[in-house]
Amino acid sequence: MKHRVSLALLICVAGICNLFFIFPASASEKKALLICVDQFQNKALNASKAIPALKNDAIQLKSVLVANGFDVTILGTASKKKYRPTQRNILRMLSKLQKNTLSHQTLLVFFTGHGKGKYLLPYDFEPDFDYSGLKLSDMVQLIKNAGAGKKFFFLDACHSGRAIDGRFVKDAKDYTIDQTVLGKKENQEEGFFTITSSRAEENSYVDEAENISYFTKYLVKGLKGEADGFGKNNQPNCIVELPELHEYLETSVSAAVIKDIRPKVK
């Protein structure tokens, strides 16, 4: 079991790391979709893979986003049927956001749950049929192709680094974690940013003492201000910038998981 946690960040262009809270003032111009898969329809899978703590991931992140003017929709297993995180509902909601967001708007998508290879596991996942999962490359393309001018994808799951792994996306050049991509003109027009809880070959973990995933725990703390000024030569300015958030998450999550003698794998 690996206790090291790495975080992969895609920043489209140096200089437009676009301060996280510099968004339009109206909630109608900031949309967030939070997908929380804490249990499963399949009874055998649910017995071995359910993690009730993940409900708090969505609840706590929703709180900080609403406080910053986001219109938030949650797909959760305790929701009414059309808001459960089934494969169909997740793809339906992403397709709707892809078609209905405009260039002056901001879109944020968050997923917390299990990852299996190049798939994320929805509520109705069937273990014997991988195609019942959510293919990461499909999710990335739906978010990337949305009309919103800024698109953020926060992914808290084992092997989530595959979301920016060129092996599973059409345009590998757009998803390298090599920071030499900074400054490339083609990425300036993307407005697409991804932070994941692990690299492609790594696990993600849950803080059982606080009933929340480690990554989401520090994502919330960072967005509330703890990431402001974090990192070498950075000065607090009451605004959380993406490079600060990335460095804060990589440092804080890694340290917390290493300190936890027996962290629970997601």
XYZ file of C-alpha atoms in Angstrom, residues 9-23 150-152 154 179 182-183 187-188 191-195 234 239-246:
38
model
C -2.375 19.878 -11.748
C -3.018 21.082 -15.263
C -2.664 24.862 -15.578
C -3.438 26.050 -19.050
C -1.249 29.112 -19.241
C 1.250 30.856 -17.018
C -0.094 34.218 -15.995
C -3.722 33.174 -16.306
C -3.675 30.774 -13.396
C -6.838 32.737 -12.925
C -7.382 33.381 -9.267
C -9.892 30.859 -8.019
C -12.361 33.379 -6.649
C -12.171 35.912 -9.483
C -15.439 34.788 -11.011
C -13.409 28.443 -17.262
C -13.786 24.746 -16.442
C -12.487 23.069 -13.283
C -11.579 18.152 -9.090
C 4.622 21.926 -16.478
C 2.727 26.473 -19.472
C 2.625 29.294 -21.954
C -3.848 25.858 -24.039
C -4.680 29.507 -23.478
C -9.622 27.454 -19.878
C -9.574 23.906 -18.490
C -8.005 23.060 -15.123
C -7.732 19.691 -13.374
C -6.535 18.690 -9.910
C 4.020 33.589 -2.164
C -7.262 35.320 -2.867
C -6.591 31.614 -3.410
C -4.664 31.095 -6.633
C -4.482 27.720 -8.374
C -0.709 27.248 -7.982
C -1.080 27.980 -4.262
C -3.960 25.516 -3.980
C -2.030 22.811 -5.794
